[in-house]
Short mmCIF file of N, CA and C in Angstrom, two decimals:
data_model
loop_
_atom_site.label_atom_id
_atom_site.label_comp_id
_atom_site.label_asym_id
_atom_site.label_seq_id
_atom_site.Cartn_x
_atom_site.Cartn_y
_atom_site.Cartn_z
N MET A 1 54.50 113.31 107.57
CA MET A 1 55.13 114.15 106.51
C MET A 1 56.38 114.75 107.45
N LEU A 2 56.57 114.57 108.36
CA LEU A 2 57.56 115.16 109.65
C LEU A 2 58.83 113.81 109.42
N ARG A 3 58.51 112.58 109.37
CA ARG A 3 59.58 111.63 109.23
C ARG A 3 60.72 111.68 107.97
N PRO A 4 60.15 112.09 106.77
CA PRO A 4 61.01 112.46 105.57
C PRO A 4 62.19 113.42 106.03
N ILE A 5 61.39 114.17 106.42
CA ILE A 5 62.26 115.73 107.03
C ILE A 5 63.43 115.34 107.53
N VAL A 6 62.87 114.25 109.16
CA VAL A 6 63.86 113.81 109.91
C VAL A 6 64.66 112.87 109.64
N ALA A 7 64.63 112.00 108.77
CA ALA A 7 65.09 111.53 107.88
C ALA A 7 66.38 112.10 107.20
N ILE A 8 66.03 113.06 106.59
CA ILE A 8 67.64 114.03 105.43
C ILE A 8 67.92 114.61 107.05
N LEU A 9 67.40 115.31 107.99
CA LEU A 9 68.31 115.75 109.00
C LEU A 9 69.38 114.87 109.52
N VAL A 10 68.94 113.66 109.53
CA VAL A 10 69.66 112.81 110.62
C VAL A 10 70.91 112.29 109.59
N LEU A 11 70.19 112.13 107.92
CA LEU A 11 71.73 111.67 107.00
C LEU A 11 72.42 112.99 106.97
N ALA A 12 72.11 113.85 106.86
CA ALA A 12 72.94 115.05 106.41
C ALA A 12 73.86 115.21 107.77
N GLY A 13 73.37 115.34 109.24
CA GLY A 13 74.04 115.12 110.62
C GLY A 13 75.21 114.27 110.00
N ALA A 14 74.89 113.23 110.00
CA ALA A 14 75.80 111.79 109.58
C ALA A 14 76.88 112.01 108.88
N ALA A 15 76.49 113.27 107.24
CA ALA A 15 77.61 113.31 106.65
C ALA A 15 78.67 114.48 107.11
N VAL A 16 77.80 115.12 107.64
CA VAL A 16 78.66 116.45 108.82
C VAL A 16 79.81 115.99 109.32
N SER A 17 79.27 115.05 109.84
CA SER A 17 80.18 113.80 111.20
C SER A 17 81.42 112.93 110.66
N VAL A 18 80.84 112.83 109.39
CA VAL A 18 82.15 111.68 108.60
C VAL A 18 82.91 112.95 107.69
N ARG A 19 83.07 113.91 107.78
CA ARG A 19 83.79 115.07 106.91
C ARG A 19 84.48 115.46 108.36
N ALA A 20 84.01 115.75 109.34
CA ALA A 20 84.76 116.28 110.28
C ALA A 20 85.62 115.17 110.45
N GLN A 21 85.42 114.06 111.42
CA GLN A 21 86.21 113.28 111.19
C GLN A 21 87.11 112.99 110.28
N GLU A 22 87.02 112.90 108.99
CA GLU A 22 88.10 112.80 107.75
C GLU A 22 89.00 113.56 108.04
N ILE A 23 88.63 115.33 108.34
CA ILE A 23 89.61 116.29 108.50
C ILE A 23 90.19 116.37 109.31
N ASN A 24 89.60 116.03 110.64
CA ASN A 24 90.33 115.50 112.23
C ASN A 24 91.10 114.31 112.25
N ASP A 25 92.00 113.93 111.79
CA ASP A 25 92.32 112.86 112.05
C ASP A 25 93.84 112.91 112.54
N TYR A 26 93.95 114.18 113.40
CA TYR A 26 95.35 114.20 114.15
C TYR A 26 94.68 114.20 115.36
N PRO A 27 95.40 112.93 115.87
CA PRO A 27 95.11 112.65 117.49
C PRO A 27 95.39 113.88 118.33
N THR A 28 94.45 113.86 119.38
CA THR A 28 94.56 114.98 120.63
C THR A 28 95.86 114.79 121.10
N SER A 29 96.81 113.87 121.25
CA SER A 29 97.58 113.61 121.84
C SER A 29 98.96 114.32 120.97
N ALA A 30 98.86 114.42 119.34
CA ALA A 30 99.44 115.10 118.95
C ALA A 30 98.87 116.37 118.27
N ARG A 31 98.09 116.62 118.74
CA ARG A 31 98.44 118.09 118.92
C ARG A 31 98.87 118.79 120.13
N ALA A 32 98.26 118.46 121.23
CA ALA A 32 99.02 118.78 122.35
C ALA A 32 100.51 118.59 122.22
N GLU A 33 101.03 117.73 121.85
CA GLU A 33 102.71 117.55 121.52
C GLU A 33 103.22 118.67 121.00
N TYR A 34 102.23 119.11 119.54
CA TYR A 34 102.81 120.34 118.95
C TYR A 34 102.78 121.89 119.69
N VAL A 35 101.34 121.61 120.47
CA VAL A 35 101.21 122.51 120.57
C VAL A 35 102.63 123.58 122.57
N PHE A 36 102.81 121.88 122.87
CA PHE A 36 103.65 122.21 123.85
C PHE A 36 104.86 123.00 123.47
N GLY A 37 105.44 121.79 122.23
CA GLY A 37 106.64 122.70 121.68
C GLY A 37 106.69 123.79 121.37
N CYS A 38 105.43 123.66 120.47
CA CYS A 38 105.39 125.19 119.84
C CYS A 38 105.38 126.76 121.04
N MET A 39 104.71 126.24 122.21
CA MET A 39 104.85 127.35 122.95
C MET A 39 106.15 127.39 123.84
N LYS A 40 106.97 126.14 123.53
CA LYS A 40 108.44 126.38 124.32
C LYS A 40 109.32 127.00 122.89
N ALA A 41 108.94 127.43 122.04
CA ALA A 41 109.71 128.16 121.21
C ALA A 41 108.98 129.61 121.19
N ASN A 42 107.81 129.67 121.69
CA ASN A 42 107.30 131.05 121.28
C ASN A 42 106.73 131.74 122.45
N GLY A 43 107.31 131.09 123.72
CA GLY A 43 106.74 131.35 124.90
C GLY A 43 105.87 131.21 125.50
N GLU A 44 105.64 131.05 126.75
CA GLU A 44 104.52 129.99 127.37
C GLU A 44 103.57 131.16 128.02
N SER A 45 102.34 131.93 126.85
CA SER A 45 101.52 132.94 127.45
C SER A 45 100.41 132.65 127.10
N ARG A 46 99.67 133.17 127.30
CA ARG A 46 98.03 133.16 127.00
C ARG A 46 97.88 133.34 125.45
N GLN A 47 98.72 133.92 124.90
CA GLN A 47 98.75 134.72 123.14
C GLN A 47 99.59 133.27 122.76
N SER A 48 100.67 132.53 123.28
CA SER A 48 100.77 132.09 122.65
C SER A 48 100.47 130.42 122.37
N ILE A 49 99.63 130.26 123.80
CA ILE A 49 98.61 129.31 123.28
C ILE A 49 97.49 129.27 122.15
N GLU A 50 97.26 130.38 122.21
CA GLU A 50 96.22 130.65 121.14
C GLU A 50 96.42 130.77 119.55
N GLN A 51 98.09 131.24 119.88
CA GLN A 51 98.80 131.28 118.31
C GLN A 51 99.10 129.41 117.81
N CYS A 52 99.43 128.99 118.90
CA CYS A 52 100.15 127.72 118.68
C CYS A 52 99.19 126.42 118.27
N SER A 53 97.58 126.64 119.00
CA SER A 53 96.20 126.07 118.52
C SER A 53 96.09 126.10 117.53
N CYS A 54 96.23 127.38 116.94
CA CYS A 54 95.53 127.83 115.72
C CYS A 54 96.73 127.09 114.57
N SER A 55 97.81 126.91 114.78
CA SER A 55 99.32 126.53 114.13
C SER A 55 98.69 124.88 113.90
N ILE A 56 98.53 124.46 114.66
CA ILE A 56 98.47 122.80 114.33
C ILE A 56 96.93 122.87 113.80
N ASP A 57 95.81 123.54 113.58
CA ASP A 57 94.81 123.79 113.31
C ASP A 57 95.19 123.75 111.80
N VAL A 58 96.02 124.58 111.50
CA VAL A 58 96.36 125.36 110.09
C VAL A 58 97.24 123.90 109.55
N VAL A 59 98.03 123.59 110.19
CA VAL A 59 99.12 122.33 109.69
C VAL A 59 97.89 121.14 109.03
N ALA A 60 97.13 120.74 109.99
CA ALA A 60 96.20 119.96 110.17
C ALA A 60 95.41 119.77 108.99
N SER A 61 95.40 121.20 108.24
CA SER A 61 93.98 121.47 107.51
C SER A 61 95.02 121.23 106.04
N ILE A 62 96.26 121.23 106.15
CA ILE A 62 97.03 121.18 105.31
C ILE A 62 97.65 119.74 104.68
N ILE A 63 97.60 119.13 105.72
CA ILE A 63 98.76 117.99 105.57
C ILE A 63 97.90 116.99 106.32
N PRO A 64 98.01 115.25 105.65
CA PRO A 64 96.98 114.79 106.72
C PRO A 64 97.91 114.05 107.71
N TYR A 65 97.72 113.35 108.57
CA TYR A 65 98.35 113.11 110.15
C TYR A 65 99.35 112.28 109.40
N ASP A 66 99.20 110.77 108.86
CA ASP A 66 100.35 109.90 108.37
C ASP A 66 101.63 111.06 107.39
N ARG A 67 101.21 112.14 107.10
CA ARG A 67 102.04 112.62 106.30
C ARG A 67 102.92 113.53 107.57
N TYR A 68 102.43 114.12 108.70
CA TYR A 68 103.03 114.55 109.61
C TYR A 68 103.89 113.84 110.25
N VAL A 69 103.45 112.36 110.25
CA VAL A 69 104.29 111.43 111.37
C VAL A 69 105.14 111.19 110.49
N THR A 70 105.32 111.32 109.31
CA THR A 70 106.38 110.56 108.83
C THR A 70 107.48 111.82 108.45
N ALA A 71 107.11 112.94 108.65
CA ALA A 71 107.89 114.36 108.26
C ALA A 71 108.87 114.37 110.12
N GLU A 72 107.81 114.37 110.82
CA GLU A 72 108.04 114.52 112.32
C GLU A 72 109.25 113.26 112.48
N THR A 73 109.10 111.67 112.35
CA THR A 73 109.99 111.09 112.28
C THR A 73 111.37 111.47 111.58
N VAL A 74 111.27 111.85 110.37
CA VAL A 74 112.52 112.07 109.87
C VAL A 74 113.54 113.49 110.59
N LEU A 75 112.76 113.81 111.11
CA LEU A 75 113.35 115.47 111.90
C LEU A 75 114.04 114.67 112.78
N SER A 76 113.25 113.76 113.68
CA SER A 76 113.99 112.88 114.88
C SER A 76 115.19 111.94 114.61
N MET A 77 114.89 111.55 113.48
CA MET A 77 115.99 110.60 112.58
C MET A 77 116.75 111.46 112.32
N ALA A 78 116.69 112.33 111.70
CA ALA A 78 118.06 113.04 110.91
C ALA A 78 118.89 113.45 111.95
N GLN A 79 118.49 113.31 113.29
CA GLN A 79 119.84 114.04 114.91
C GLN A 79 120.47 112.80 114.77
N VAL A 80 120.15 111.50 114.30
CA VAL A 80 121.05 110.33 115.09
C VAL A 80 122.21 110.58 114.12
N ARG A 81 123.57 110.06 114.90
CA ARG A 81 124.62 109.91 114.01
C ARG A 81 124.79 108.92 113.42
N GLY A 82 125.93 108.85 112.06
CA GLY A 82 125.92 108.24 111.61
C GLY A 82 125.34 107.64 110.24
N ASN A 83 125.74 106.25 109.94
CA ASN A 83 124.72 105.84 108.69
C ASN A 83 123.21 106.10 108.90
N LEU A 84 122.88 105.36 109.88
CA LEU A 84 121.02 105.28 109.98
C LEU A 84 120.80 106.74 110.02
N GLY A 85 121.27 107.78 110.52
CA GLY A 85 120.50 109.26 110.43
C GLY A 85 120.95 109.92 109.20
N GLY A 86 121.88 109.49 108.61
CA GLY A 86 122.09 109.71 106.93
C GLY A 86 121.47 109.54 106.21
N GLN A 87 120.60 108.13 106.29
CA GLN A 87 119.44 107.73 105.21
C GLN A 87 118.29 109.02 105.47
N PHE A 88 118.11 109.36 106.67
CA PHE A 88 117.12 110.16 106.45
C PHE A 88 117.60 111.64 106.75
N ARG A 89 118.45 112.07 106.24
CA ARG A 89 118.73 113.53 106.11
C ARG A 89 119.09 113.27 104.38
N SER A 90 119.34 112.12 103.91
CA SER A 90 119.43 112.40 102.23
C SER A 90 118.33 111.69 101.44
N SER A 91 117.79 111.08 101.84
CA SER A 91 116.58 110.53 101.47
C SER A 91 115.72 111.64 100.38
N GLU A 92 115.30 111.47 99.38
CA GLU A 92 114.48 112.39 98.78
C GLU A 92 112.92 112.24 99.28
N GLN A 93 112.41 111.08 99.66
CA GLN A 93 111.08 111.08 100.27
C GLN A 93 111.32 111.33 101.78
N ALA A 94 112.15 111.56 102.72
CA ALA A 94 112.44 112.27 103.62
C ALA A 94 112.34 113.99 103.41
N ALA A 95 112.95 114.34 102.09
CA ALA A 95 113.41 115.75 102.17
C ALA A 95 111.56 116.14 101.78
N ASN A 96 111.12 115.24 101.04
CA ASN A 96 109.22 115.65 100.79
C ASN A 96 108.92 116.24 101.36
N ALA A 97 108.75 114.78 102.39
CA ALA A 97 108.01 114.47 103.61
C ALA A 97 108.33 116.46 104.47
N LEU A 98 109.49 116.46 104.45
CA LEU A 98 109.86 117.81 104.97
C LEU A 98 109.21 119.09 104.58
N ASN A 99 109.56 119.00 103.39
CA ASN A 99 109.16 120.36 102.76
C ASN A 99 107.72 120.65 102.55
N ASP A 100 106.65 119.36 102.76
CA ASP A 100 105.19 119.21 103.05
C ASP A 100 105.57 120.28 104.49
N LEU A 101 105.91 119.56 105.18
CA LEU A 101 105.46 119.95 106.86
C LEU A 101 105.83 121.22 107.01
N ARG A 102 107.37 121.88 106.25
CA ARG A 102 107.62 123.01 106.43
C ARG A 102 107.03 124.14 105.97
N ARG A 103 106.02 124.04 104.36
CA ARG A 103 105.55 125.03 103.69
C ARG A 103 103.97 124.89 104.86
N ALA A 104 103.74 123.97 105.52
CA ALA A 104 102.36 124.06 106.14
C ALA A 104 102.73 124.90 107.58
N GLN A 105 103.85 125.00 108.14
CA GLN A 105 104.43 125.57 109.23
C GLN A 105 104.34 127.12 108.59
N ALA A 106 104.57 127.19 107.63
CA ALA A 106 105.04 128.42 106.89
C ALA A 106 103.54 129.31 106.77
N GLU A 107 102.85 128.35 106.12
CA GLU A 107 101.15 128.66 106.07
C GLU A 107 100.92 129.22 107.49
N ALA A 108 100.70 128.52 108.46
CA ALA A 108 100.53 128.57 109.84
C ALA A 108 100.87 129.61 110.24
N GLU A 109 102.24 130.08 110.10
CA GLU A 109 102.68 131.17 110.66
C GLU A 109 102.15 132.41 109.78
N VAL A 110 101.78 132.25 109.21
CA VAL A 110 101.48 133.46 108.14
C VAL A 110 99.67 133.25 109.24
N ARG A 111 99.06 132.85 109.05
CA ARG A 111 97.64 132.84 109.52
C ARG A 111 97.99 133.14 111.28
N CYS A 112 98.54 132.92 111.96
CA CYS A 112 98.31 132.64 113.19
C CYS A 112 99.52 133.40 113.87
N PHE A 113 100.15 133.82 113.68
CA PHE A 113 101.48 134.63 114.06
C PHE A 113 101.77 136.37 113.58
#
């Protein structure tokens, strides 16, 4: 009689694990990079570690990692001078990705700071 219960618990645990992996699609290195940059902008204190860690968790809960990478790429490439940088500054797709990131960061600001 215990075997069906154990099987159900194992399946439930597997389902929770799969959902956690789907939600946590940001690699640790990307999270660490975000926190380091955030701390540079907000002070290098214990409080900023907590706030910046919270911030990337909120961002990760709002936008998928591939969209985050797109927005980060746009931010980086928009700083390039000339035609190449101009394409990233004027593209509608780039603007949409940036707007998604900015909305997520604004929500993180409200929740974490």
